[in-house]
Amino acid sequence: MVTYIEAASAPKKNTGAIRLYNTGEDFDGMRRACQLTARCLDELAGMVKPGVTTAAIDRFVFEFGMDHGALPATLNYRGYKYSVCTSLNHVVCHGMPDDKPLREGDIVNIDVTYVLDGWHGDSSRMYPVGQIKRAAERLLEVTHECLMRGIAVVKPGVRTGAIGAAIQTYAEKERCSVVRDFCGHGVGRLFHDSPNILHYGTPEEGPELREGMIFTIEPMINLGKPHVKVLSDGWTAVTRDRSLSAQYEHAVGVTATGCEIFTLSPGGLDRPGLAPLKG
Ligand code: MF3
Ligand code: CO
Ligand code: CO
């Protein structure tokens, strides 16, 4: 027997089946939510400077959402208390905003997910704080390239493992390592849905992609070893060897011939603080 409450919330449960979003309105809904997130991430490029606190960034992300009719999906998500994740230097992901000012030379990932009209726009970028060391800059470049190489293989018929293989091959060629403990995920009506998108592996692994699937790709790449631990706060994941870690995240929808990147920066700020890409 199915109750009305269960029936009403059916699309809000991760059943393990991979949802297909094949009406034009679905992709439109994702475009709107994801572009709001991308605009917020663009605004943050002008705000991230030495002296600014991640708590101020958290406030900005909350207010920007409110001003545009969107809620931060992370707020009260599984007990998480903030509108954004801010992951600094050796923090791999799920860093929590606090009152410590950012310092010259820091690198920080800012991960925003707005829910707009029921659609989840999930994206993150790295932000250099002032002038950063060459090794840090190289890590950001490698990590962004990992994300784009993962996206480049997305099309119907390919398995999710092809994404991981593309990312791992490039990261390791560049003498960096891929974090195994966190992955990309189906996204859309739900924040975290099937399938899991691993950032390592082989092209034969995982389910086949089909037109209408929507998911994130969000590689976490370390300068040192891949191993992480979660601090006693239950959220903050850090590299065990305290090496620098970076992450960029896009939400993409599979099309007939490839994919659409929903979270591309409207202002050309997909890699804030880095030299513009050629071509
Ligand atoms: N936005 C993150 C992701 O890319 C999830 C953050 S969940 C939180 O999936 F609770 F840590 F905020
Ligand atoms: Co995500
Ligand atoms: Co995210």
PDB file of C-alpha atoms and ligand atoms in Angstrom:
ATOM      1  CA  MET A   1       0.000   0.000   0.000  1.00  0.00           C
ATOM      2  CA  VAL A   2       1.227   3.480  -0.858  1.00  0.00           C
ATOM      3  CA  THR A   3       0.116   6.366   1.305  1.00  0.00           C
ATOM      4  CA  TYR A   4      -0.524   9.818  -0.130  1.00  0.00           C
ATOM      5  CA  ILE A   5       2.524  11.115   1.707  1.00  0.00           C
ATOM      6  CA  GLU A   6       4.756   8.452   0.168  1.00  0.00           C
ATOM      7  CA  ALA A   7       3.276   9.057  -3.260  1.00  0.00           C
ATOM      8  CA  ALA A   8       3.868  12.803  -2.956  1.00  0.00           C
ATOM      9  CA  SER A   9       7.493  12.338  -1.887  1.00  0.00           C
ATOM     10  CA  ALA A  10       8.316   9.524  -4.322  1.00  0.00           C
ATOM     11  CA  PRO A  11      10.465  11.715  -6.595  1.00  0.00           C
ATOM     12  CA  LYS A  12      12.379  12.846  -3.517  1.00  0.00           C
ATOM     13  CA  LYS A  13      13.871   9.455  -2.678  1.00  0.00           C
ATOM     14  CA  ASN A  14      17.028   7.968  -4.078  1.00  0.00           C
ATOM     15  CA  THR A  15      15.728   4.598  -5.252  1.00  0.00           C
ATOM     16  CA  GLY A  16      19.009   3.578  -6.869  1.00  0.00           C
ATOM     17  CA  ALA A  17      17.441   3.849 -10.310  1.00  0.00           C
ATOM     18  CA  ILE A  18      18.941   6.585 -12.481  1.00  0.00           C
ATOM     19  CA  ARG A  19      16.378   9.229 -13.309  1.00  0.00           C
ATOM     20  CA  LEU A  20      16.046  10.515 -16.863  1.00  0.00           C
ATOM     21  CA  TYR A  21      15.068  14.162 -17.277  1.00  0.00           C
ATOM     22  CA  ASN A  22      13.801  14.120 -20.799  1.00  0.00           C
ATOM     23  CA  THR A  23      11.239  16.882 -20.915  1.00  0.00           C
ATOM     24  CA  GLY A  24      12.593  20.212 -22.101  1.00  0.00           C
ATOM     25  CA  GLU A  25      11.276  21.791 -18.896  1.00  0.00           C
ATOM     26  CA  ASP A  26      13.571  19.635 -16.779  1.00  0.00           C
ATOM     27  CA  PHE A  27      16.735  20.899 -18.445  1.00  0.00           C
ATOM     28  CA  ASP A  28      15.285  24.422 -18.277  1.00  0.00           C
ATOM     29  CA  GLY A  29      14.736  24.121 -14.544  1.00  0.00           C
ATOM     30  CA  MET A  30      18.326  22.937 -14.075  1.00  0.00           C
ATOM     31  CA  ARG A  31      19.635  25.779 -16.252  1.00  0.00           C
ATOM     32  CA  ARG A  32      17.916  28.341 -14.064  1.00  0.00           C
ATOM     33  CA  ALA A  33      19.042  26.883 -10.723  1.00  0.00           C
ATOM     34  CA  CYS A  34      22.586  26.255 -11.955  1.00  0.00           C
ATOM     35  CA  GLN A  35      22.957  29.703 -13.504  1.00  0.00           C
ATOM     36  CA  LEU A  36      21.920  31.303 -10.219  1.00  0.00           C
ATOM     37  CA  THR A  37      24.649  29.297  -8.475  1.00  0.00           C
ATOM     38  CA  ALA A  38      27.140  30.285 -11.186  1.00  0.00           C
ATOM     39  CA  ARG A  39      26.248  33.972 -10.782  1.00  0.00           C
ATOM     40  CA  CYS A  40      26.829  33.708  -7.042  1.00  0.00           C
ATOM     41  CA  LEU A  41      30.217  32.048  -7.636  1.00  0.00           C
ATOM     42  CA  ASP A  42      31.033  34.887 -10.073  1.00  0.00           C
ATOM     43  CA  GLU A  43      30.186  37.502  -7.410  1.00  0.00           C
ATOM     44  CA  LEU A  44      32.437  35.736  -4.929  1.00  0.00           C
ATOM     45  CA  ALA A  45      35.430  36.201  -7.238  1.00  0.00           C
ATOM     46  CA  GLY A  46      35.395  39.896  -6.349  1.00  0.00           C
ATOM     47  CA  MET A  47      34.910  39.240  -2.656  1.00  0.00           C
ATOM     48  CA  VAL A  48      37.579  36.632  -1.832  1.00  0.00           C
ATOM     49  CA  LYS A  49      40.562  38.631  -0.541  1.00  0.00           C
ATOM     50  CA  PRO A  50      42.932  38.555   2.436  1.00  0.00           C
ATOM     51  CA  GLY A  51      41.017  39.563   5.595  1.00  0.00           C
ATOM     52  CA  VAL A  52      37.600  38.318   4.480  1.00  0.00           C
ATOM     53  CA  THR A  53      36.119  35.585   6.689  1.00  0.00           C
ATOM     54  CA  THR A  54      34.409  32.468   5.396  1.00  0.00           C
ATOM     55  CA  ALA A  55      31.520  33.393   7.721  1.00  0.00           C
ATOM     56  CA  ALA A  56      31.073  36.568   5.624  1.00  0.00           C
ATOM     57  CA  ILE A  57      31.053  34.409   2.491  1.00  0.00           C
ATOM     58  CA  ASP A  58      28.411  32.190   4.122  1.00  0.00           C
ATOM     59  CA  ARG A  59      26.264  35.256   4.840  1.00  0.00           C
ATOM     60  CA  PHE A  60      26.657  36.499   1.293  1.00  0.00           C
ATOM     61  CA  VAL A  61      25.608  33.131  -0.179  1.00  0.00           C
ATOM     62  CA  PHE A  62      22.538  33.043   2.074  1.00  0.00           C
ATOM     63  CA  GLU A  63      21.491  36.620   1.206  1.00  0.00           C
ATOM     64  CA  PHE A  64      22.115  36.196  -2.530  1.00  0.00           C
ATOM     65  CA  GLY A  65      19.858  33.130  -2.487  1.00  0.00           C
ATOM     66  CA  MET A  66      17.135  34.951  -0.564  1.00  0.00           C
ATOM     67  CA  ASP A  67      17.307  37.884  -2.977  1.00  0.00           C
ATOM     68  CA  HIS A  68      16.681  35.512  -5.899  1.00  0.00           C
ATOM     69  CA  GLY A  69      14.047  33.182  -4.444  1.00  0.00           C
ATOM     70  CA  ALA A  70      16.432  30.297  -3.794  1.00  0.00           C
ATOM     71  CA  LEU A  71      17.409  28.344  -0.682  1.00  0.00           C
ATOM     72  CA  PRO A  72      20.873  26.938   0.006  1.00  0.00           C
ATOM     73  CA  ALA A  73      20.435  23.138  -0.121  1.00  0.00           C
ATOM     74  CA  THR A  74      23.130  22.569   2.509  1.00  0.00           C
ATOM     75  CA  LEU A  75      21.345  24.583   5.217  1.00  0.00           C
ATOM     76  CA  ASN A  76      20.145  21.990   7.783  1.00  0.00           C
ATOM     77  CA  TYR A  77      21.080  19.176   5.378  1.00  0.00           C
ATOM     78  CA  ARG A  78      21.889  16.166   7.602  1.00  0.00           C
ATOM     79  CA  GLY A  79      22.657  18.573  10.425  1.00  0.00           C
ATOM     80  CA  TYR A  80      24.949  20.839   8.375  1.00  0.00           C
ATOM     81  CA  LYS A  81      24.436  24.411   9.597  1.00  0.00           C
ATOM     82  CA  TYR A  82      25.721  26.617   6.771  1.00  0.00           C
ATOM     83  CA  SER A  83      24.701  27.925   3.342  1.00  0.00           C
ATOM     84  CA  VAL A  84      28.014  26.970   1.761  1.00  0.00           C
ATOM     85  CA  CYS A  85      31.075  24.746   2.172  1.00  0.00           C
ATOM     86  CA  THR A  86      34.417  26.586   2.376  1.00  0.00           C
ATOM     87  CA  SER A  87      37.384  24.220   2.141  1.00  0.00           C
ATOM     88  CA  LEU A  88      40.747  25.854   2.824  1.00  0.00           C
ATOM     89  CA  ASN A  89      44.212  24.602   1.790  1.00  0.00           C
ATOM     90  CA  HIS A  90      44.499  20.981   3.061  1.00  0.00           C
ATOM     91  CA  VAL A  91      40.728  20.708   3.577  1.00  0.00           C
ATOM     92  CA  VAL A  92      39.428  18.366   0.868  1.00  0.00           C
ATOM     93  CA  CYS A  93      35.706  19.174   1.144  1.00  0.00           C
ATOM     94  CA  HIS A  94      32.830  20.041   3.513  1.00  0.00           C
ATOM     95  CA  GLY A  95      34.833  22.733   5.313  1.00  0.00           C
ATOM     96  CA  MET A  96      32.604  24.865   7.538  1.00  0.00           C
ATOM     97  CA  PRO A  97      32.594  28.675   7.464  1.00  0.00           C
ATOM     98  CA  ASP A  98      34.129  30.384  10.532  1.00  0.00           C
ATOM     99  CA  ASP A  99      35.400  33.750  11.765  1.00  0.00           C
ATOM    100  CA  LYS A 100      39.038  33.286  10.777  1.00  0.00           C
ATOM    101  CA  PRO A 101      40.119  35.783   8.107  1.00  0.00           C
ATOM    102  CA  LEU A 102      41.491  34.388   4.847  1.00  0.00           C
ATOM    103  CA  ARG A 103      45.225  34.988   4.455  1.00  0.00           C
ATOM    104  CA  GLU A 104      47.389  35.882   1.486  1.00  0.00           C
ATOM    105  CA  GLY A 105      48.511  32.649  -0.191  1.00  0.00           C
ATOM    106  CA  ASP A 106      45.488  30.551   0.885  1.00  0.00           C
ATOM    107  CA  ILE A 107      43.442  28.580  -1.633  1.00  0.00           C
ATOM    108  CA  VAL A 108      39.764  28.020  -0.850  1.00  0.00           C
ATOM    109  CA  ASN A 109      37.042  25.969  -2.508  1.00  0.00           C
ATOM    110  CA  ILE A 110      33.584  27.519  -2.320  1.00  0.00           C
ATOM    111  CA  ASP A 111      30.770  25.030  -2.955  1.00  0.00           C
ATOM    112  CA  VAL A 112      27.255  26.415  -3.447  1.00  0.00           C
ATOM    113  CA  THR A 113      24.002  24.545  -4.075  1.00  0.00           C
ATOM    114  CA  TYR A 114      20.861  26.615  -4.581  1.00  0.00           C
ATOM    115  CA  VAL A 115      17.435  25.025  -4.748  1.00  0.00           C
ATOM    116  CA  LEU A 116      15.328  27.053  -7.175  1.00  0.00           C
ATOM    117  CA  ASP A 117      11.778  25.869  -7.982  1.00  0.00           C
ATOM    118  CA  GLY A 118      12.773  22.406  -6.728  1.00  0.00           C
ATOM    119  CA  TRP A 119      15.906  22.121  -8.911  1.00  0.00           C
ATOM    120  CA  HIS A 120      19.379  21.807  -7.377  1.00  0.00           C
ATOM    121  CA  GLY A 121      22.227  23.891  -8.817  1.00  0.00           C
ATOM    122  CA  ASP A 122      25.431  22.383  -7.382  1.00  0.00           C
ATOM    123  CA  SER A 123      28.823  23.830  -8.323  1.00  0.00           C
ATOM    124  CA  SER A 124      32.148  24.797  -6.795  1.00  0.00           C
ATOM    125  CA  ARG A 125      35.313  26.631  -7.759  1.00  0.00           C
ATOM    126  CA  MET A 126      38.731  27.319  -6.267  1.00  0.00           C
ATOM    127  CA  TYR A 127      39.625  30.890  -5.283  1.00  0.00           C
ATOM    128  CA  PRO A 128      43.210  32.021  -4.751  1.00  0.00           C
ATOM    129  CA  VAL A 129      43.546  34.515  -1.868  1.00  0.00           C
ATOM    130  CA  GLY A 130      45.899  37.242  -3.096  1.00  0.00           C
ATOM    131  CA  GLN A 131      49.169  35.950  -4.522  1.00  0.00           C
ATOM    132  CA  ILE A 132      49.592  32.170  -4.185  1.00  0.00           C
ATOM    133  CA  LYS A 133      52.632  29.899  -4.581  1.00  0.00           C
ATOM    134  CA  ARG A 134      53.359  28.334  -7.963  1.00  0.00           C
ATOM    135  CA  ALA A 135      52.718  24.797  -6.580  1.00  0.00           C
ATOM    136  CA  ALA A 136      49.242  25.846  -5.440  1.00  0.00           C
ATOM    137  CA  GLU A 137      48.507  27.502  -8.765  1.00  0.00           C
ATOM    138  CA  ARG A 138      49.585  24.359 -10.595  1.00  0.00           C
ATOM    139  CA  LEU A 139      47.256  22.254  -8.421  1.00  0.00           C
ATOM    140  CA  LEU A 140      44.329  24.508  -9.345  1.00  0.00           C
ATOM    141  CA  GLU A 141      45.173  24.271 -13.045  1.00  0.00           C
ATOM    142  CA  VAL A 142      45.505  20.474 -12.903  1.00  0.00           C
ATOM    143  CA  THR A 143      42.249  20.088 -10.965  1.00  0.00           C
ATOM    144  CA  HIS A 144      40.249  22.262 -13.338  1.00  0.00           C
ATOM    145  CA  GLU A 145      41.698  20.365 -16.293  1.00  0.00           C
ATOM    146  CA  CYS A 146      40.673  17.078 -14.579  1.00  0.00           C
ATOM    147  CA  LEU A 147      37.086  18.330 -14.356  1.00  0.00           C
ATOM    148  CA  MET A 148      37.020  19.405 -18.017  1.00  0.00           C
ATOM    149  CA  ARG A 149      38.592  16.133 -19.216  1.00  0.00           C
ATOM    150  CA  GLY A 150      35.957  14.206 -17.267  1.00  0.00           C
ATOM    151  CA  ILE A 151      33.199  16.299 -18.854  1.00  0.00           C
ATOM    152  CA  ALA A 152      34.705  15.863 -22.337  1.00  0.00           C
ATOM    153  CA  VAL A 153      34.013  12.096 -22.409  1.00  0.00           C
ATOM    154  CA  VAL A 154      30.335  12.390 -21.392  1.00  0.00           C
ATOM    155  CA  LYS A 155      27.904  11.104 -24.046  1.00  0.00           C
ATOM    156  CA  PRO A 156      25.252   8.387 -24.356  1.00  0.00           C
ATOM    157  CA  GLY A 157      26.619   4.836 -24.442  1.00  0.00           C
ATOM    158  CA  VAL A 158      29.783   5.617 -22.463  1.00  0.00           C
ATOM    159  CA  ARG A 159      30.034   4.226 -18.922  1.00  0.00           C
ATOM    160  CA  THR A 160      30.464   6.440 -15.846  1.00  0.00           C
ATOM    161  CA  GLY A 161      33.882   4.796 -15.375  1.00  0.00           C
ATOM    162  CA  ALA A 162      35.150   6.608 -18.476  1.00  0.00           C
ATOM    163  CA  ILE A 163      34.790   9.888 -16.585  1.00  0.00           C
ATOM    164  CA  GLY A 164      36.845   8.573 -13.669  1.00  0.00           C
ATOM    165  CA  ALA A 165      39.451   7.096 -15.989  1.00  0.00           C
ATOM    166  CA  ALA A 166      39.941  10.399 -17.826  1.00  0.00           C
ATOM    167  CA  ILE A 167      40.351  12.257 -14.535  1.00  0.00           C
ATOM    168  CA  GLN A 168      42.676   9.745 -12.873  1.00  0.00           C
ATOM    169  CA  THR A 169      44.909   9.377 -15.943  1.00  0.00           C
ATOM    170  CA  TYR A 170      45.505  13.118 -16.186  1.00  0.00           C
ATOM    171  CA  ALA A 171      45.883  13.729 -12.415  1.00  0.00           C
ATOM    172  CA  GLU A 172      48.462  10.975 -12.019  1.00  0.00           C
ATOM    173  CA  LYS A 173      50.366  12.018 -15.143  1.00  0.00           C
ATOM    174  CA  GLU A 174      50.690  15.405 -13.405  1.00  0.00           C
ATOM    175  CA  ARG A 175      52.004  13.689 -10.221  1.00  0.00           C
ATOM    176  CA  CYS A 176      48.856  14.483  -8.258  1.00  0.00           C
ATOM    177  CA  SER A 177      46.433  12.046  -6.592  1.00  0.00           C
ATOM    178  CA  VAL A 178      42.673  11.512  -6.780  1.00  0.00           C
ATOM    179  CA  VAL A 179      40.618  11.407  -3.562  1.00  0.00           C
ATOM    180  CA  ARG A 180      38.599   8.165  -3.445  1.00  0.00           C
ATOM    181  CA  ASP A 181      36.343   8.839  -0.447  1.00  0.00           C
ATOM    182  CA  PHE A 182      33.969  11.308  -2.129  1.00  0.00           C
ATOM    183  CA  CYS A 183      32.343  11.257  -5.543  1.00  0.00           C
ATOM    184  CA  GLY A 184      30.072  13.130  -7.921  1.00  0.00           C
ATOM    185  CA  HIS A 185      26.382  12.290  -7.893  1.00  0.00           C
ATOM    186  CA  GLY A 186      23.093  12.408  -9.708  1.00  0.00           C
ATOM    187  CA  VAL A 187      21.400  15.763  -9.149  1.00  0.00           C
ATOM    188  CA  GLY A 188      18.160  17.427 -10.231  1.00  0.00           C
ATOM    189  CA  ARG A 189      15.002  17.215  -8.131  1.00  0.00           C
ATOM    190  CA  LEU A 190      17.222  15.577  -5.515  1.00  0.00           C
ATOM    191  CA  PHE A 191      20.466  16.993  -4.097  1.00  0.00           C
ATOM    192  CA  HIS A 192      22.272  13.640  -4.011  1.00  0.00           C
ATOM    193  CA  ASP A 193      20.886  10.923  -6.286  1.00  0.00           C
ATOM    194  CA  SER A 194      22.105   7.933  -8.313  1.00  0.00           C
ATOM    195  CA  PRO A 195      24.473   7.399 -10.040  1.00  0.00           C
ATOM    196  CA  ASN A 196      27.723   7.854  -8.121  1.00  0.00           C
ATOM    197  CA  ILE A 197      30.353   9.426 -10.352  1.00  0.00           C
ATOM    198  CA  LEU A 198      33.775   8.141  -9.264  1.00  0.00           C
ATOM    199  CA  HIS A 199      36.776  10.275 -10.154  1.00  0.00           C
ATOM    200  CA  TYR A 200      39.029   7.245 -10.736  1.00  0.00           C
ATOM    201  CA  GLY A 201      38.623   3.835 -12.366  1.00  0.00           C
ATOM    202  CA  THR A 202      38.358   2.299 -15.818  1.00  0.00           C
ATOM    203  CA  PRO A 203      36.032   2.913 -18.803  1.00  0.00           C
ATOM    204  CA  GLU A 204      34.400  -0.539 -18.445  1.00  0.00           C
ATOM    205  CA  GLU A 205      33.021   0.224 -14.981  1.00  0.00           C
ATOM    206  CA  GLY A 206      29.705   1.726 -13.930  1.00  0.00           C
ATOM    207  CA  PRO A 207      26.329   2.204 -15.592  1.00  0.00           C
ATOM    208  CA  GLU A 208      25.975   3.375 -19.192  1.00  0.00           C
ATOM    209  CA  LEU A 209      25.123   7.035 -19.676  1.00  0.00           C
ATOM    210  CA  ARG A 210      21.846   7.882 -21.386  1.00  0.00           C
ATOM    211  CA  GLU A 211      20.347  11.079 -22.716  1.00  0.00           C
ATOM    212  CA  GLY A 212      18.539  12.934 -19.919  1.00  0.00           C
ATOM    213  CA  MET A 213      20.805  11.862 -17.041  1.00  0.00           C
ATOM    214  CA  ILE A 214      21.953  14.766 -14.869  1.00  0.00           C
ATOM    215  CA  PHE A 215      24.903  14.533 -12.475  1.00  0.00           C
ATOM    216  CA  THR A 216      27.842  16.382 -11.014  1.00  0.00           C
ATOM    217  CA  ILE A 217      31.519  15.825 -11.680  1.00  0.00           C
ATOM    218  CA  GLU A 218      33.594  17.198  -8.803  1.00  0.00           C
ATOM    219  CA  PRO A 219      37.116  15.796  -8.607  1.00  0.00           C
ATOM    220  CA  MET A 220      39.145  16.386  -5.442  1.00  0.00           C
ATOM    221  CA  ILE A 221      42.849  16.325  -6.328  1.00  0.00           C
ATOM    222  CA  ASN A 222      45.758  16.352  -3.845  1.00  0.00           C
ATOM    223  CA  LEU A 223      49.377  17.423  -4.257  1.00  0.00           C
ATOM    224  CA  GLY A 224      50.346  14.569  -1.913  1.00  0.00           C
ATOM    225  CA  LYS A 225      48.729  11.229  -1.120  1.00  0.00           C
ATOM    226  CA  PRO A 226      45.011  10.602  -1.766  1.00  0.00           C
ATOM    227  CA  HIS A 227      44.085   9.631   1.800  1.00  0.00           C
ATOM    228  CA  VAL A 228      41.674  11.739   3.820  1.00  0.00           C
ATOM    229  CA  LYS A 229      40.251  11.804   7.321  1.00  0.00           C
ATOM    230  CA  VAL A 230      37.140  13.485   8.671  1.00  0.00           C
ATOM    231  CA  LEU A 231      37.716  15.708  11.732  1.00  0.00           C
ATOM    232  CA  SER A 232      35.805  15.261  15.002  1.00  0.00           C
ATOM    233  CA  ASP A 233      33.274  17.929  13.905  1.00  0.00           C
ATOM    234  CA  GLY A 234      31.856  15.168  11.688  1.00  0.00           C
ATOM    235  CA  TRP A 235      32.181  17.190   8.453  1.00  0.00           C
ATOM    236  CA  THR A 236      35.598  18.654   7.678  1.00  0.00           C
ATOM    237  CA  ALA A 237      37.557  16.235   5.460  1.00  0.00           C
ATOM    238  CA  VAL A 238      41.328  16.884   5.337  1.00  0.00           C
ATOM    239  CA  THR A 239      44.302  15.244   3.653  1.00  0.00           C
ATOM    240  CA  ARG A 240      46.027  12.854   6.064  1.00  0.00           C
ATOM    241  CA  ASP A 241      49.454  14.113   4.979  1.00  0.00           C
ATOM    242  CA  ARG A 242      48.236  17.753   5.194  1.00  0.00           C
ATOM    243  CA  SER A 243      49.113  18.305   1.529  1.00  0.00           C
ATOM    244  CA  LEU A 244      47.105  20.873  -0.458  1.00  0.00           C
ATOM    245  CA  SER A 245      43.816  19.737  -1.993  1.00  0.00           C
ATOM    246  CA  ALA A 246      41.664  21.332  -4.692  1.00  0.00           C
ATOM    247  CA  GLN A 247      38.231  20.754  -6.245  1.00  0.00           C
ATOM    248  CA  TYR A 248      36.071  22.175  -9.024  1.00  0.00           C
ATOM    249  CA  GLU A 249      32.492  21.021  -9.619  1.00  0.00           C
ATOM    250  CA  HIS A 250      30.047  21.323 -12.519  1.00  0.00           C
ATOM    251  CA  ALA A 251      26.533  19.915 -12.970  1.00  0.00           C
ATOM    252  CA  VAL A 252      25.985  18.452 -16.450  1.00  0.00           C
ATOM    253  CA  GLY A 253      23.067  16.978 -18.397  1.00  0.00           C
ATOM    254  CA  VAL A 254      23.614  14.222 -20.987  1.00  0.00           C
ATOM    255  CA  THR A 255      22.395  15.217 -24.466  1.00  0.00           C
ATOM    256  CA  ALA A 256      22.061  13.133 -27.662  1.00  0.00           C
ATOM    257  CA  THR A 257      25.645  13.926 -28.678  1.00  0.00           C
ATOM    258  CA  GLY A 258      27.491  14.885 -25.498  1.00  0.00           C
ATOM    259  CA  CYS A 259      26.482  17.029 -22.561  1.00  0.00           C
ATOM    260  CA  GLU A 260      25.396  20.486 -21.503  1.00  0.00           C
ATOM    261  CA  ILE A 261      27.306  22.133 -18.643  1.00  0.00           C
ATOM    262  CA  PHE A 262      24.586  23.840 -16.608  1.00  0.00           C
ATOM    263  CA  THR A 263      26.920  25.629 -14.186  1.00  0.00           C
ATOM    264  CA  LEU A 264      29.283  27.416 -16.606  1.00  0.00           C
ATOM    265  CA  SER A 265      30.186  30.926 -15.442  1.00  0.00           C
ATOM    266  CA  PRO A 266      28.203  33.652 -17.223  1.00  0.00           C
ATOM    267  CA  GLY A 267      31.149  36.009 -16.548  1.00  0.00           C
ATOM    268  CA  GLY A 268      33.949  33.776 -17.823  1.00  0.00           C
ATOM    269  CA  LEU A 269      35.110  33.180 -14.233  1.00  0.00           C
ATOM    270  CA  ASP A 270      35.152  29.380 -14.196  1.00  0.00           C
ATOM    271  CA  ARG A 271      38.759  29.508 -12.930  1.00  0.00           C
ATOM    272  CA  PRO A 272      38.831  32.679 -10.807  1.00  0.00           C
ATOM    273  CA  GLY A 273      42.320  34.099 -10.338  1.00  0.00           C
ATOM    274  CA  LEU A 274      43.911  31.910 -13.017  1.00  0.00           C
ATOM    275  CA  ALA A 275      44.948  33.037 -16.476  1.00  0.00           C
ATOM    276  CA  PRO A 276      42.115  32.690 -19.018  1.00  0.00           C
ATOM    277  CA  LEU A 277      42.181  29.432 -21.004  1.00  0.00           C
ATOM    278  CA  LYS A 278      43.266  29.726 -24.605  1.00  0.00           C
ATOM    279  CA  GLY A 279      41.004  28.612 -27.451  1.00  0.00           C
TER     280      GLY A 279
HETATM  281  N1  MF3 B   1      27.733  20.571  -2.374  1.00  0.00           N
HETATM  282  C1  MF3 B   1      28.345  19.353  -1.901  1.00  0.00           C
HETATM  283  C2  MF3 B   1      28.415  18.432  -3.084  1.00  0.00           C
HETATM  284  O1  MF3 B   1      29.022  18.798  -4.051  1.00  0.00           O
HETATM  285  C3  MF3 B   1      27.610  18.727  -0.762  1.00  0.00           C
HETATM  286  C4  MF3 B   1      27.698  19.484   0.506  1.00  0.00           C
HETATM  287  S1  MF3 B   1      26.725  18.716   1.681  1.00  0.00           S
HETATM  288  C5  MF3 B   1      27.086  19.545   3.089  1.00  0.00           C
HETATM  289  O2  MF3 B   1      27.822  17.401  -3.164  1.00  0.00           O
HETATM  290  F1  MF3 B   1      26.223  19.166   3.952  1.00  0.00           F
HETATM  291  F2  MF3 B   1      28.344  19.304   3.442  1.00  0.00           F
HETATM  292  F3  MF3 B   1      26.987  20.834   2.887  1.00  0.00           F
HETATM  293 CO    CO B   2      27.994  17.858  -5.638  1.00  0.00          CO
HETATM  294 CO    CO B   3      28.824  20.858  -4.417  1.00  0.00          CO
END
